[in-house]
Amino acid sequence: MSVLRKLPVDEVLDRGRRGNLVRRLTGKDLVGFGIGIIIGSGIFTLTGIEAKQHAGPAVVLSFVIGGVVAALAALCYAELASAVPTAGSAYTYAYTSLGEIFAWIIGWDLLLEFALGAAVVSRSWSGYVANLLDLPPEWFGEDAAVNVGAMVIIALLTAVAVAGIRESAWVTNALVVVKVAVSVLVVVAGLFFVRAANLDPFVPPAQPAAPSATALEQPLVQALLGMEQSVYGFGGILTAAAIVFFAYTGFEALANLGEETRDPRRDLPVGLLGSLVVCTLLYVGVSFVLTAMVDYRQIDEGAPLAAAFQSVGQPWVAVLVSLGAITGLTSVMMVELVTIGRIGFAMSRDGLLPPRLSQVHPKWGTPHRMTIAGAVLIMLLAGFVPISELADMVSIGALSGFFIVALAVPVLRRTQPQVERPFRMPLSPVLPVLTAAACLYLMSNLDVITWLRFAAWLLIGFALYFGYGRRRALLARRGGS
C-alpha cells in the first residue's frame, strides 16, 4: 500500500552527511537546549495548579510518574536518534520503520505540540512580564482582547531562530543558567519554611468533582468505565501526571538537531537523558517545597511560587521567581521555534509539505521559511486563543508521538537489523511496548474534550495528506509502494 511506503535508512543517513544544515552543536549545547525547553511553565505554574485541583501534596508523585514515562520515551528516542540522526526526529523514525501514513501522523502531531506549546508559553510570559512591570492589561495577560505581548516576544525570538542555530544555542544556554539557578534557590530557600502539617494527608482522599464540571471535562478513562467524576486520591495523581506531562514535553526537540550536532551518535543520547534527569530532579524538589510551604487548598493558581514566598514574608524571593519564570519561558519558546523549523524542513524535503519550506538560507544555514511560517501561526494562536483552550492539547500531542516512537524501536530492529545502533534501548521489545502502553494510559486520563479536539486535528491532517502529501511525496514521484 502506498500509504505504508518506507523511506530507506541509508538515504536518511546520506542526507545528513551531505545536508545543508551546519554541524555546530556539542553535547553540552544539547543538554542546554533540553533544559531550555523542559523547564518552563511546568515548574512555575503547573506545580501549583495540579496540586490544588487534582493531587494535593502527592503532585510530587505525579511528576515522578511523568518523569518515568518521559525517561522510557527518551531511551527510545536515544536509540533511534543515535542510529538515524536527522532533522525530522520521530517523524523520520516512523517513516523508516512504520510507513508514510504513520510518519505524517507523528509529524502533524509534533507541529501541533510545538506550535500550541509556544503559544501557551508566550501567553504565560506576557502575564508574568505584565505583573512584574505593571504593564497595561489591555495589551498583556489573559484579559487582553489581543495579547500583543505574546505576539511581540514570538516575533523577536523568531529573528534569533532564523539568524542561526549557534546564536539560538547561545541565547538558550544563557537563559538556562538563570532559570536553573532560580529553581535551585526556590528549593533551598523553601526548605526553611516547610511545615509538616501541610503534607498531611500526603494523598488527599478521593472526592467528587465540582458540580460545575461537565461530562466533557471528565477524564476519558472515567467516562469509558462509567465512573463518577472525582479528584484527589490515586485517580487524581494519575490525572495530574497526564497533565504535568506537558512539563516534560519538548525533550524530543533535541532529536531534531541530529543534522546540526557534531557527533550525533554520542551527543544526542547525552543531551536527551542528561537534560531529562536534571529537570525531573528540579520538578520533584520544587513541587515538594511548594506543597510543604502552603496548604494545597490555598495555593495561588496564577503565580503559585511567587505567592508562596510572599505568604511567608519573603517578597525578594518572589521577585526572583518572577524573573526566573520570564527567562525560563523565553528559552522554551526559543527551542520550540527552532524545532518547528526542523520538523517542517524534514516533511517538506520528503514532499509531504510544499518544497519551498525546506529551502535553507544561504548565509545563516537555517530553514528560515518554515521557521517564519510556524511563527506566524504561533503568533495568531498566542494573540487570540486563551491558555485554557490550548494547554492539554500539548500533552496529548506529545504522548501520541511517544507512543509511535516506542513502537518504532522494535519494528526498526526487526526490519533494519543492519543499521548501526551506538545506543540501544535495554530489554527490547518489552520496555518499548511497556512505554507505548504507559503513554496510552496517560492519554486516557486526559479529558474527553481534549480527545475530541485531537480527533479534529487528526482529521484536518488526513485531509491534507490525502489531498496533497500522498501524491506529492518524494517516494510517490519515484513510484514507491
Tab-separated table of C-alpha atoms in Angstrom:
chain	number	residue	atom	x	y	z
A	1	MET	CA	0.000	0.000	0.000
A	2	SER	CA	1.347	3.439	-0.947
A	3	VAL	CA	0.473	4.906	2.471
A	4	LEU	CA	2.839	2.361	4.076
A	5	ARG	CA	5.830	3.015	1.802
A	6	LYS	CA	9.028	3.493	3.778
A	7	LEU	CA	11.996	5.820	3.479
A	8	PRO	CA	15.305	3.878	3.284
A	9	VAL	CA	17.532	4.416	6.334
A	10	ASP	CA	20.642	4.652	4.150
A	11	GLU	CA	19.080	7.553	2.267
A	12	VAL	CA	18.341	9.390	5.525
A	13	LEU	CA	21.923	8.917	6.703
A	14	ASP	CA	23.278	10.081	3.357
A	15	ARG	CA	21.163	13.215	3.559
A	16	GLY	CA	22.664	14.018	6.936
A	17	ARG	CA	26.190	13.622	5.602
A	18	ARG	CA	25.636	15.940	2.629
A	19	GLY	CA	22.913	18.154	4.120
A	20	ASN	CA	22.859	21.930	4.073
A	21	LEU	CA	22.381	22.320	7.815
A	22	VAL	CA	25.604	23.227	9.630
A	23	ARG	CA	27.033	20.948	12.377
A	24	ARG	CA	27.849	23.321	15.228
A	25	LEU	CA	26.302	21.814	18.386
A	26	THR	CA	28.022	19.809	21.141
A	27	GLY	CA	26.629	17.530	23.832
A	28	LYS	CA	26.713	20.424	26.317
A	29	ASP	CA	24.700	22.561	23.917
A	30	LEU	CA	22.100	19.789	23.636
A	31	VAL	CA	21.748	19.486	27.416
A	32	GLY	CA	21.245	23.257	27.500
A	33	PHE	CA	18.606	23.061	24.770
A	34	GLY	CA	16.885	20.222	26.625
A	35	ILE	CA	16.720	22.054	29.950
A	36	GLY	CA	15.777	25.171	27.999
A	37	ILE	CA	12.606	23.640	26.634
A	38	ILE	CA	11.651	21.347	29.536
A	39	ILE	CA	11.918	23.827	32.415
A	40	GLY	CA	9.243	26.420	31.756
A	41	SER	CA	5.615	26.924	32.659
A	42	GLY	CA	5.563	23.421	34.174
A	43	ILE	CA	7.760	24.348	37.105
A	44	PHE	CA	6.459	27.879	37.566
A	45	THR	CA	2.727	27.252	37.080
A	46	LEU	CA	1.597	23.620	36.730
A	47	THR	CA	3.087	22.585	40.070
A	48	GLY	CA	0.580	24.725	41.927
A	49	ILE	CA	-2.417	24.239	39.639
A	50	GLU	CA	-2.290	20.436	39.730
A	51	ALA	CA	-1.591	20.280	43.461
A	52	LYS	CA	-4.682	22.379	44.112
A	53	GLN	CA	-7.019	20.862	41.516
A	54	HIS	CA	-6.143	17.155	41.381
A	55	ALA	CA	-3.373	15.690	43.544
A	56	GLY	CA	-2.585	17.735	46.665
A	57	PRO	CA	0.965	17.210	48.023
A	58	ALA	CA	1.048	13.943	46.030
A	59	VAL	CA	1.655	16.068	42.928
A	60	VAL	CA	5.252	15.094	43.707
A	61	LEU	CA	4.313	11.532	42.706
A	62	SER	CA	2.599	12.867	39.575
A	63	PHE	CA	5.876	14.454	38.492
A	64	VAL	CA	7.732	11.214	39.284
A	65	ILE	CA	5.278	9.181	37.170
A	66	GLY	CA	5.513	11.686	34.337
A	67	GLY	CA	9.295	11.657	34.599
A	68	VAL	CA	9.495	7.848	34.479
A	69	VAL	CA	7.316	7.686	31.349
A	70	ALA	CA	9.327	10.501	29.781
A	71	ALA	CA	12.590	8.692	30.630
A	72	LEU	CA	11.361	5.496	28.955
A	73	ALA	CA	10.370	7.500	25.893
A	74	ALA	CA	13.774	9.235	25.971
A	75	LEU	CA	15.528	5.853	25.879
A	76	CYS	CA	13.543	5.018	22.731
A	77	TYR	CA	14.459	8.378	21.240
A	78	ALA	CA	18.118	7.890	22.193
A	79	GLU	CA	18.350	4.608	20.255
A	80	LEU	CA	16.647	5.990	17.171
A	81	ALA	CA	18.444	9.347	17.318
A	82	SER	CA	21.872	7.711	17.553
A	83	ALA	CA	21.061	5.289	14.718
A	84	VAL	CA	19.276	7.776	12.429
A	85	PRO	CA	20.464	11.322	13.308
A	86	THR	CA	18.140	13.564	11.310
A	87	ALA	CA	16.308	16.882	11.375
A	88	GLY	CA	12.969	15.051	11.411
A	89	SER	CA	13.388	13.001	14.628
A	90	ALA	CA	10.260	10.939	15.398
A	91	TYR	CA	8.694	11.813	12.048
A	92	THR	CA	11.637	10.295	10.173
A	93	TYR	CA	11.908	7.328	12.541
A	94	ALA	CA	8.294	6.460	11.746
A	95	TYR	CA	8.928	6.966	8.019
A	96	THR	CA	11.786	4.453	8.038
A	97	SER	CA	10.057	1.832	10.207
A	98	LEU	CA	6.243	2.027	10.160
A	99	GLY	CA	5.439	3.772	6.890
A	100	GLU	CA	4.455	7.109	5.387
A	101	ILE	CA	0.990	7.479	6.924
A	102	PHE	CA	2.399	6.981	10.434
A	103	ALA	CA	5.177	9.451	9.642
A	104	TRP	CA	2.619	12.028	8.574
A	105	ILE	CA	0.545	11.498	11.730
A	106	ILE	CA	3.516	11.947	14.030
A	107	GLY	CA	4.867	14.926	12.073
A	108	TRP	CA	1.444	16.555	12.174
A	109	ASP	CA	1.207	15.841	15.924
A	110	LEU	CA	4.647	17.334	16.558
A	111	LEU	CA	3.752	20.520	14.700
A	112	LEU	CA	0.626	20.724	16.863
A	113	GLU	CA	2.577	20.100	20.055
A	114	PHE	CA	5.265	22.706	19.485
A	115	ALA	CA	3.006	25.367	17.953
A	116	LEU	CA	0.477	25.141	20.785
A	117	GLY	CA	3.264	24.849	23.344
A	118	ALA	CA	4.924	28.032	22.126
A	119	ALA	CA	1.557	29.834	22.106
A	120	VAL	CA	0.782	28.743	25.685
A	121	VAL	CA	4.210	29.754	26.935
A	122	SER	CA	4.153	33.126	25.150
A	123	ARG	CA	0.856	34.000	26.861
A	124	SER	CA	2.309	32.949	30.243
A	125	TRP	CA	5.375	35.088	29.509
A	126	SER	CA	3.164	38.052	28.708
A	127	GLY	CA	1.315	37.656	32.010
A	128	TYR	CA	4.486	37.408	34.122
A	129	VAL	CA	6.009	40.465	32.431
A	130	ALA	CA	2.802	42.437	32.949
A	131	ASN	CA	2.739	41.551	36.664
A	132	LEU	CA	6.408	42.323	37.189
A	133	LEU	CA	6.491	45.640	35.291
A	134	ASP	CA	2.859	46.726	35.824
A	135	LEU	CA	2.149	46.849	32.096
A	136	PRO	CA	-1.293	47.651	30.633
A	137	PRO	CA	-3.633	44.639	30.882
A	138	GLU	CA	-5.346	45.504	27.588
A	139	TRP	CA	-2.094	44.525	25.797
A	140	PHE	CA	-0.600	41.921	28.137
A	141	GLY	CA	-2.031	38.931	30.024
A	142	GLU	CA	-5.106	36.733	29.735
A	143	ASP	CA	-7.594	39.603	29.970
A	144	ALA	CA	-6.306	41.261	26.785
A	145	ALA	CA	-8.587	41.004	23.743
A	146	VAL	CA	-5.412	40.717	21.640
A	147	ASN	CA	-2.340	39.588	23.590
A	148	VAL	CA	0.188	41.920	21.984
A	149	GLY	CA	2.944	40.974	24.431
A	150	ALA	CA	2.753	37.296	23.442
A	151	MET	CA	2.893	38.163	19.740
A	152	VAL	CA	5.854	40.532	20.144
A	153	ILE	CA	8.044	38.039	22.033
A	154	ILE	CA	7.407	35.372	19.378
A	155	ALA	CA	8.424	37.822	16.641
A	156	LEU	CA	11.659	38.771	18.433
A	157	LEU	CA	12.674	35.174	19.131
A	158	THR	CA	11.883	34.163	15.553
A	159	ALA	CA	14.537	36.628	14.386
A	160	VAL	CA	17.102	34.869	16.605
A	161	ALA	CA	15.993	31.386	15.459
A	162	VAL	CA	16.336	32.414	11.806
A	163	ALA	CA	19.736	34.062	12.370
A	164	GLY	CA	21.449	30.740	13.157
A	165	ILE	CA	21.458	27.622	15.320
A	166	ARG	CA	24.622	28.682	17.140
A	167	GLU	CA	23.103	32.032	18.044
A	168	SER	CA	19.984	30.239	19.271
A	169	ALA	CA	22.161	27.982	21.429
A	170	TRP	CA	23.969	30.961	22.991
A	171	VAL	CA	20.692	32.667	23.907
A	172	THR	CA	19.184	29.437	25.237
A	173	ASN	CA	22.215	28.478	27.358
A	174	ALA	CA	22.346	31.948	28.941
A	175	LEU	CA	18.657	31.759	29.863
A	176	VAL	CA	19.051	28.204	31.187
A	177	VAL	CA	21.730	29.282	33.674
A	178	VAL	CA	19.367	31.897	35.126
A	179	LYS	CA	16.296	29.709	35.456
A	180	VAL	CA	18.152	26.703	36.880
A	181	ALA	CA	19.734	28.993	39.468
A	182	VAL	CA	16.276	30.340	40.377
A	183	SER	CA	14.829	26.805	40.595
A	184	VAL	CA	17.629	25.723	42.945
A	185	LEU	CA	17.090	28.882	45.010
A	186	VAL	CA	13.383	28.040	45.330
A	187	VAL	CA	14.182	24.585	46.693
A	188	VAL	CA	16.902	25.732	49.098
A	189	ALA	CA	15.044	28.807	50.391
A	190	GLY	CA	11.736	26.958	50.590
A	191	LEU	CA	13.165	24.259	52.840
A	192	PHE	CA	13.395	26.859	55.664
A	193	PHE	CA	9.604	27.315	55.559
A	194	VAL	CA	8.435	23.693	55.325
A	195	ARG	CA	5.507	22.816	57.603
A	196	ALA	CA	4.802	19.124	58.120
A	197	ALA	CA	1.109	19.857	58.661
A	198	ASN	CA	0.792	20.965	55.040
A	199	LEU	CA	1.854	17.488	53.877
A	200	ASP	CA	-0.810	15.659	55.899
A	201	PRO	CA	-2.553	13.941	54.218
A	202	PHE	CA	0.069	13.461	51.525
A	203	VAL	CA	-2.536	11.809	49.269
A	204	PRO	CA	-5.864	13.559	49.950
A	205	PRO	CA	-8.818	11.152	49.895
A	206	ALA	CA	-10.764	10.984	46.655
A	207	GLN	CA	-13.836	13.174	46.471
A	208	PRO	CA	-16.436	14.026	43.820
A	209	ALA	CA	-15.522	16.677	41.276
A	210	ALA	CA	-17.110	20.122	41.492
A	211	PRO	CA	-20.793	20.177	40.467
A	212	SER	CA	-19.946	22.606	37.644
A	213	ALA	CA	-17.738	20.001	35.906
A	214	THR	CA	-19.313	18.722	32.686
A	215	ALA	CA	-19.073	15.268	31.101
A	216	LEU	CA	-16.651	16.650	28.501
A	217	GLU	CA	-14.277	17.676	31.305
A	218	GLN	CA	-14.148	14.127	32.706
A	219	PRO	CA	-11.005	12.014	32.112
A	220	LEU	CA	-11.627	9.639	29.206
A	221	VAL	CA	-10.883	6.530	31.267
A	222	GLN	CA	-13.529	7.511	33.837
A	223	ALA	CA	-16.064	8.200	31.083
A	224	LEU	CA	-15.426	4.845	29.373
A	225	LEU	CA	-15.713	2.903	32.646
A	226	GLY	CA	-18.824	4.804	33.758
A	227	MET	CA	-17.091	6.081	36.882
A	228	GLU	CA	-18.189	9.105	38.880
A	229	GLN	CA	-16.071	12.192	38.250
A	230	SER	CA	-13.603	12.586	41.103
A	231	VAL	CA	-10.465	14.439	42.168
A	232	TYR	CA	-7.597	13.576	44.528
A	233	GLY	CA	-6.825	10.008	45.560
A	234	PHE	CA	-4.890	7.726	43.213
A	235	GLY	CA	-7.039	8.774	40.260
A	236	GLY	CA	-6.176	12.400	40.921
A	237	ILE	CA	-2.465	11.561	40.952
A	238	LEU	CA	-2.771	9.935	37.509
A	239	THR	CA	-4.855	12.783	36.104
A	240	ALA	CA	-2.254	15.253	37.355
A	241	ALA	CA	0.516	13.065	35.888
A	242	ALA	CA	-1.156	13.200	32.465
A	243	ILE	CA	-1.437	16.983	32.650
A	244	VAL	CA	2.011	17.722	34.122
A	245	PHE	CA	3.438	15.586	31.344
A	246	PHE	CA	3.152	18.900	29.497
A	247	ALA	CA	6.111	19.918	31.674
A	248	TYR	CA	8.276	17.171	30.142
A	249	THR	CA	7.188	17.626	26.541
A	250	GLY	CA	9.815	19.097	24.329
A	251	PHE	CA	12.848	16.963	25.165
A	252	GLU	CA	12.236	15.255	21.831
A	253	ALA	CA	13.137	18.592	20.238
A	254	LEU	CA	16.776	17.565	20.697
A	255	ALA	CA	16.338	14.673	18.281
A	256	ASN	CA	15.511	17.208	15.563
A	257	LEU	CA	19.028	18.651	15.859
A	258	GLY	CA	20.801	15.498	14.653
A	259	GLU	CA	21.987	17.121	11.406
A	260	GLU	CA	23.395	20.114	13.319
A	261	THR	CA	25.246	18.122	16.001
A	262	ARG	CA	28.973	17.490	15.626
A	263	ASP	CA	28.882	13.891	16.904
A	264	PRO	CA	25.183	12.930	16.992
A	265	ARG	CA	25.737	9.255	17.791
A	266	ARG	CA	27.391	10.194	21.076
A	267	ASP	CA	25.943	13.613	21.905
A	268	LEU	CA	22.229	13.010	21.227
A	269	PRO	CA	21.795	10.317	23.942
A	270	VAL	CA	23.769	12.521	26.357
A	271	GLY	CA	21.539	15.510	25.628
A	272	LEU	CA	18.261	13.576	25.819
A	273	LEU	CA	18.914	11.676	29.040
A	274	GLY	CA	21.047	14.308	30.776
A	275	SER	CA	18.530	17.121	30.419
A	276	LEU	CA	15.643	14.874	31.490
A	277	VAL	CA	17.388	13.747	34.697
A	278	VAL	CA	18.226	17.333	35.715
A	279	CYS	CA	14.688	18.551	35.017
A	280	THR	CA	12.961	15.695	36.859
A	281	LEU	CA	15.010	16.388	39.991
A	282	LEU	CA	14.119	20.088	39.827
A	283	TYR	CA	10.401	19.372	39.292
A	284	VAL	CA	10.224	16.994	42.247
A	285	GLY	CA	12.137	19.381	44.508
A	286	VAL	CA	10.071	22.443	43.633
A	287	SER	CA	6.696	20.652	43.870
A	288	PHE	CA	7.647	19.233	47.299
A	289	VAL	CA	8.730	22.622	48.648
A	290	LEU	CA	5.636	24.394	47.309
A	291	THR	CA	3.132	21.971	48.866
A	292	ALA	CA	5.098	21.905	52.133
A	293	MET	CA	5.126	25.718	52.377
A	294	VAL	CA	1.433	26.295	51.602
A	295	ASP	CA	-1.714	24.250	52.215
A	296	TYR	CA	-2.529	22.847	48.775
A	297	ARG	CA	-6.088	24.200	49.030
A	298	GLN	CA	-4.731	27.749	49.427
A	299	ILE	CA	-2.227	27.713	46.544
A	300	ASP	CA	-2.453	30.662	44.157
A	301	GLU	CA	-3.020	29.257	40.656
A	302	GLY	CA	-1.810	32.355	38.808
A	303	ALA	CA	1.703	32.596	40.304
A	304	PRO	CA	1.977	29.758	42.849
A	305	LEU	CA	5.676	30.004	43.679
A	306	ALA	CA	5.825	33.782	43.924
A	307	ALA	CA	2.659	33.861	46.075
A	308	ALA	CA	4.019	31.109	48.336
A	309	PHE	CA	7.121	33.126	49.213
A	310	GLN	CA	5.086	36.284	49.683
A	311	SER	CA	2.880	34.390	52.144
A	312	VAL	CA	5.914	33.534	54.302
A	313	GLY	CA	7.293	37.084	54.237
A	314	GLN	CA	9.950	36.651	51.569
A	315	PRO	CA	8.948	39.045	48.755
A	316	TRP	CA	12.521	39.277	47.429
A	317	VAL	CA	12.387	35.567	46.543
A	318	ALA	CA	9.030	36.168	44.859
A	319	VAL	CA	10.642	38.802	42.609
A	320	LEU	CA	13.458	36.407	41.696
A	321	VAL	CA	10.889	33.695	40.935
A	322	SER	CA	9.128	36.056	38.518
A	323	LEU	CA	12.444	36.846	36.812
A	324	GLY	CA	13.251	33.139	36.629
A	325	ALA	CA	9.838	32.444	35.129
A	326	ILE	CA	10.360	35.072	32.432
A	327	THR	CA	13.777	33.710	31.455
A	328	GLY	CA	12.533	30.133	31.655
A	329	LEU	CA	9.557	30.764	29.433
A	330	THR	CA	11.728	32.672	26.945
A	331	SER	CA	14.095	29.725	26.487
A	332	VAL	CA	11.160	27.350	25.983
A	333	MET	CA	9.813	29.489	23.151
A	334	MET	CA	13.280	29.724	21.624
A	335	VAL	CA	13.713	25.958	21.395
A	336	GLU	CA	10.162	25.377	20.187
A	337	LEU	CA	10.615	27.817	17.317
A	338	VAL	CA	13.869	26.102	16.323
A	339	THR	CA	12.168	22.698	16.480
A	340	ILE	CA	9.171	23.639	14.344
A	341	GLY	CA	11.559	24.806	11.641
A	342	ARG	CA	13.382	21.450	11.636
A	343	ILE	CA	10.239	19.265	11.625
A	344	GLY	CA	8.690	21.228	8.775
A	345	PHE	CA	12.036	21.191	6.954
A	346	ALA	CA	12.135	17.373	7.065
A	347	MET	CA	8.499	16.964	5.968
A	348	SER	CA	8.965	19.439	3.123
A	349	ARG	CA	12.181	17.734	1.988
A	350	ASP	CA	10.211	14.492	1.672
A	351	GLY	CA	7.496	16.220	-0.378
A	352	LEU	CA	4.721	15.977	2.207
A	353	LEU	CA	4.730	19.771	2.561
A	354	PRO	CA	5.478	22.355	-0.177
A	355	PRO	CA	9.177	22.148	-1.215
A	356	ARG	CA	9.820	25.867	-0.710
A	357	LEU	CA	9.596	25.315	3.033
A	358	SER	CA	12.741	23.136	3.005
A	359	GLN	CA	14.993	25.788	1.492
A	360	VAL	CA	17.924	26.706	3.732
A	361	HIS	CA	19.105	30.300	3.992
A	362	PRO	CA	22.438	30.621	2.104
A	363	LYS	CA	24.057	32.760	4.817
A	364	TRP	CA	22.510	31.644	8.099
A	365	GLY	CA	22.159	27.933	7.334
A	366	THR	CA	18.644	27.684	8.833
A	367	PRO	CA	15.270	26.621	7.340
A	368	HIS	CA	14.107	30.219	7.528
A	369	ARG	CA	10.869	29.927	5.555
A	370	MET	CA	9.460	27.098	7.657
A	371	THR	CA	10.541	28.825	10.867
A	372	ILE	CA	8.807	32.054	9.856
A	373	ALA	CA	5.663	30.219	8.669
A	374	GLY	CA	5.447	28.398	12.001
A	375	ALA	CA	5.985	31.652	13.886
A	376	VAL	CA	3.083	33.332	12.058
A	377	LEU	CA	0.752	30.502	13.138
A	378	ILE	CA	2.021	30.707	16.723
A	379	MET	CA	1.522	34.479	16.822
A	380	LEU	CA	-2.099	34.102	15.732
A	381	LEU	CA	-2.742	31.454	18.380
A	382	ALA	CA	-0.895	33.430	21.045
A	383	GLY	CA	-2.699	36.654	20.226
A	384	PHE	CA	-6.261	35.384	20.205
A	385	VAL	CA	-6.679	31.964	21.924
A	386	PRO	CA	-6.715	31.688	25.769
A	387	ILE	CA	-4.290	29.369	27.565
A	388	SER	CA	-7.160	27.247	28.883
A	389	GLU	CA	-8.079	26.271	25.320
A	390	LEU	CA	-4.528	25.246	24.375
A	391	ALA	CA	-2.650	23.549	27.224
A	392	ASP	CA	-3.982	19.969	27.389
A	393	MET	CA	-3.597	19.586	23.609
A	394	VAL	CA	0.171	19.799	24.040
A	395	SER	CA	0.225	16.736	26.319
A	396	ILE	CA	-1.936	14.574	24.054
A	397	GLY	CA	0.103	15.545	21.001
A	398	ALA	CA	3.365	14.629	22.739
A	399	LEU	CA	2.082	11.367	24.206
A	400	SER	CA	0.744	10.194	20.842
A	401	GLY	CA	4.145	10.884	19.321
A	402	PHE	CA	5.941	8.988	22.078
A	403	PHE	CA	3.542	6.077	21.578
A	404	ILE	CA	4.557	5.741	17.912
A	405	VAL	CA	8.283	6.209	18.652
A	406	ALA	CA	8.194	3.435	21.259
A	407	LEU	CA	6.671	1.037	18.724
A	408	ALA	CA	9.204	2.107	16.088
A	409	VAL	CA	12.162	0.799	18.141
A	410	PRO	CA	11.403	-2.972	17.911
A	411	VAL	CA	9.978	-2.601	14.391
A	412	LEU	CA	13.145	-0.940	13.086
A	413	ARG	CA	15.325	-3.527	14.815
A	414	ARG	CA	13.420	-6.282	13.029
A	415	THR	CA	13.160	-4.658	9.603
A	416	GLN	CA	16.573	-2.911	9.565
A	417	PRO	CA	18.896	-5.106	11.673
A	418	GLN	CA	21.959	-3.976	9.711
A	419	VAL	CA	21.721	-0.360	10.932
A	420	GLU	CA	24.422	0.564	13.442
A	421	ARG	CA	22.981	1.471	16.861
A	422	PRO	CA	25.575	3.196	19.091
A	423	PHE	CA	22.930	3.358	21.850
A	424	ARG	CA	20.464	0.508	22.373
A	425	MET	CA	17.242	0.562	24.406
A	426	PRO	CA	17.563	-2.180	27.052
A	427	LEU	CA	15.113	-5.104	27.250
A	428	SER	CA	13.616	-4.573	23.804
A	429	PRO	CA	10.867	-5.291	22.802
A	430	VAL	CA	9.476	-5.491	26.362
A	431	LEU	CA	10.399	-1.976	27.523
A	432	PRO	CA	9.335	-0.231	24.289
A	433	VAL	CA	5.938	-1.964	24.419
A	434	LEU	CA	5.527	-1.024	28.094
A	435	THR	CA	6.481	2.556	27.202
A	436	ALA	CA	3.803	2.651	24.488
A	437	ALA	CA	1.220	1.249	26.934
A	438	ALA	CA	2.176	3.818	29.596
A	439	CYS	CA	1.811	6.673	27.108
A	440	LEU	CA	-1.597	5.391	26.019
A	441	TYR	CA	-2.744	5.085	29.642
A	442	LEU	CA	-1.667	8.636	30.472
A	443	MET	CA	-3.530	9.831	27.379
A	444	SER	CA	-6.674	8.105	28.667
A	445	ASN	CA	-6.504	10.263	31.802
A	446	LEU	CA	-6.943	13.454	29.762
A	447	ASP	CA	-10.476	14.804	29.475
A	448	VAL	CA	-12.971	13.977	26.753
A	449	ILE	CA	-12.952	17.443	25.164
A	450	THR	CA	-9.183	17.196	24.664
A	451	TRP	CA	-9.666	13.900	22.809
A	452	LEU	CA	-12.369	15.446	20.618
A	453	ARG	CA	-10.113	18.376	19.705
A	454	PHE	CA	-7.272	15.975	18.995
A	455	ALA	CA	-9.523	13.931	16.697
A	456	ALA	CA	-10.472	17.111	14.823
A	457	TRP	CA	-6.779	17.980	14.353
A	458	LEU	CA	-6.084	14.480	13.004
A	459	LEU	CA	-8.982	14.749	10.548
A	460	ILE	CA	-7.564	18.010	9.200
A	461	GLY	CA	-4.188	16.309	8.896
A	462	PHE	CA	-5.607	13.332	6.995
A	463	ALA	CA	-7.370	15.715	4.602
A	464	LEU	CA	-4.063	17.469	3.862
A	465	TYR	CA	-2.183	14.194	3.482
A	466	PHE	CA	-4.619	12.546	1.075
A	467	GLY	CA	-5.287	15.807	-0.751
A	468	TYR	CA	-1.640	16.847	-1.173
A	469	GLY	CA	1.126	14.883	0.538
A	470	ARG	CA	0.329	11.370	-0.677
A	471	ARG	CA	0.563	12.413	-4.355
A	472	ARG	CA	3.417	14.921	-3.982
A	473	ALA	CA	5.668	12.830	-1.738
A	474	LEU	CA	9.174	12.148	-2.937
A	475	LEU	CA	8.558	8.396	-2.809
A	476	ALA	CA	5.353	8.808	-4.866
A	477	ARG	CA	7.278	10.599	-7.613
A	478	ARG	CA	9.720	7.702	-7.667
A	479	GLY	CA	6.862	5.217	-7.960
A	480	GLY	CA	7.403	3.863	-4.425
A	481	SER	CA	4.846	1.484	-2.958
